[in-house]
XYZ file of C-alpha atoms in Angstrom:
176
model
C -23.599 41.318 -21.677
C -25.391 39.322 -19.028
C -26.523 35.745 -19.355
C -29.433 33.923 -17.769
C -28.200 30.327 -17.909
C -25.769 27.856 -19.417
C -27.168 24.352 -19.939
C -24.364 21.818 -20.469
C -26.785 19.081 -21.619
C -29.735 20.425 -23.594
C -31.931 18.252 -25.836
C -34.654 20.815 -26.597
C -32.900 23.511 -28.601
C -31.453 21.747 -31.613
C -30.525 18.246 -32.667
C -28.697 15.870 -30.358
C -27.245 16.767 -26.985
C -26.078 20.373 -27.002
C -24.570 23.057 -24.824
C -26.914 26.059 -24.640
C -26.336 29.650 -23.622
C -29.305 31.847 -22.758
C -28.298 35.497 -23.054
C -30.104 38.301 -21.239
C -31.812 41.234 -22.865
C -34.601 41.369 -25.418
C -36.739 44.209 -26.725
C -39.242 42.110 -28.702
C -41.629 41.558 -25.768
C -43.439 38.586 -27.313
C -46.690 37.839 -25.499
C -46.431 34.405 -23.845
C -42.641 34.217 -24.093
C -41.278 31.207 -22.169
C -38.285 33.214 -20.984
C -39.672 36.696 -20.282
C -37.456 37.164 -17.217
C -34.512 37.313 -19.645
C -35.950 40.386 -21.407
C -34.139 42.486 -18.785
C -30.564 43.238 -19.894
C -29.538 43.227 -16.222
C -31.004 39.770 -15.547
C -28.639 36.970 -14.583
C -24.915 37.412 -14.244
C -22.246 39.269 -16.210
C -20.771 37.126 -18.964
C -16.985 36.737 -18.627
C -14.185 34.673 -20.128
C -14.905 32.066 -17.429
C -18.280 31.320 -19.061
C -16.633 30.917 -22.469
C -14.195 28.440 -20.931
C -17.114 26.601 -19.299
C -18.920 26.361 -22.652
C -15.781 25.141 -24.442
C -15.125 22.508 -21.778
C -18.756 21.370 -21.965
C -18.479 21.006 -25.761
C -15.476 18.694 -25.458
C -17.172 15.246 -25.277
C -17.866 13.540 -28.609
C -21.510 12.970 -27.684
C -22.126 16.741 -27.573
C -23.353 17.641 -31.071
C -23.143 21.385 -30.840
C -23.865 24.753 -29.313
C -27.210 26.569 -29.131
C -27.602 30.274 -28.505
C -30.909 31.618 -27.191
C -32.235 34.460 -25.156
C -33.189 36.983 -24.448
C -32.075 38.044 -27.889
C -28.610 37.068 -29.157
C -28.838 39.554 -32.052
C -29.727 42.549 -29.891
C -27.102 45.208 -30.651
C -26.074 45.214 -26.970
C -25.304 41.473 -27.145
C -23.712 41.280 -30.595
C -20.062 41.977 -29.658
C -19.956 39.271 -26.978
C -21.993 36.808 -29.049
C -19.562 37.267 -31.931
C -16.542 36.545 -29.700
C -18.222 33.437 -28.245
C -19.037 32.060 -31.686
C -15.519 32.732 -32.964
C -14.087 30.671 -30.102
C -16.643 27.864 -30.401
C -16.123 27.433 -34.161
C -12.346 27.841 -33.857
C -12.046 25.066 -31.279
C -14.921 22.862 -32.482
C -15.445 23.454 -36.222
C -17.232 20.103 -36.579
C -19.910 20.966 -34.007
C -23.039 22.713 -35.217
C -24.281 26.080 -34.000
C -27.990 26.760 -33.668
C -29.277 30.241 -32.834
C -32.758 31.428 -31.906
C -33.790 34.996 -32.692
C -36.971 37.016 -32.709
C -35.679 38.920 -35.730
C -36.685 37.923 -39.263
C -33.550 36.986 -41.214
C -34.115 38.862 -44.460
C -36.502 41.623 -43.348
C -34.567 42.662 -40.239
C -31.147 41.048 -39.746
C -29.945 41.308 -43.347
C -31.725 44.645 -43.799
C -29.646 46.290 -41.052
C -32.460 46.693 -38.521
C -30.378 45.064 -35.783
C -27.755 47.823 -36.171
C -24.354 46.810 -37.536
C -24.979 44.766 -40.682
C -21.276 43.849 -40.777
C -21.414 42.369 -37.270
C -24.695 40.588 -38.021
C -23.250 39.072 -41.193
C -20.136 37.963 -39.330
C -22.260 36.331 -36.599
C -24.372 34.588 -39.255
C -21.170 33.197 -40.765
C -20.673 31.110 -37.620
C -24.277 29.822 -37.427
C -25.467 26.634 -39.109
C -29.168 26.773 -38.214
C -31.182 29.895 -37.384
C -34.663 29.715 -35.901
C -36.078 33.145 -36.715
C -39.215 35.126 -36.026
C -40.996 36.404 -32.981
C -42.986 33.999 -30.856
C -46.700 34.499 -31.607
C -48.854 33.079 -28.834
C -51.861 32.622 -31.132
C -49.695 30.401 -33.376
C -48.206 28.363 -30.523
C -47.926 24.687 -31.393
C -46.322 22.219 -28.994
C -46.238 19.532 -31.700
C -43.661 21.246 -33.925
C -39.966 20.602 -33.333
C -37.495 23.244 -32.219
C -39.953 26.170 -32.470
C -42.608 27.684 -30.284
C -44.997 29.060 -32.892
C -45.845 28.124 -36.461
C -44.594 31.397 -37.974
C -41.029 30.687 -36.883
C -38.709 29.198 -39.488
C -35.775 26.807 -39.168
C -33.263 28.159 -41.674
C -30.150 26.481 -43.037
C -27.936 29.562 -42.842
C -24.992 28.164 -44.809
C -27.193 27.168 -47.779
C -29.180 30.407 -47.588
C -26.116 32.649 -47.647
C -24.496 30.610 -50.421
C -27.600 30.569 -52.637
C -28.782 34.089 -51.838
C -32.285 33.065 -50.782
C -33.897 31.475 -47.737
C -33.361 27.731 -47.561
C -35.313 26.004 -44.824
C -33.610 23.217 -42.913
C -34.392 19.856 -44.471
C -34.287 17.982 -41.151
C -30.894 16.433 -41.769
C -28.823 15.914 -38.676
C -26.955 19.107 -37.833
């Protein structure tokens, strides 16, 4: 997997100050995407153990509230194995820090329906995520006044509650 960028202090992609990883590679091709250069799976640099160590070190301070994973597309089948290993390490070393993930896939219609390939891997990845912002960016529904999303069709999902209750539970805005 390649990655486009690691931001050690991000305040745009989740609550509080976060560490964010932008992975490379996306097949959604959303018109007006803010990060279209990262559609290319070869964009950026190869992701190695050194980047995981950088992320873990950046998560160390108490003022860092969590980790955000964006793209590109973290749930693309090409990215899933590396994303899973990253999330395992992050949650193992910092279980109290939240994980936000942004995906163009719809949670129930695509991710949980096996349309992102390995349902087992997808479910395991979801087990490490607290908040999922799902849905493709739709330029005609762009709204710069809404928090943590680019277009009004995108949802902010409380993954833990949703998986526990067996239906989609939107994030209530509590600090995660």
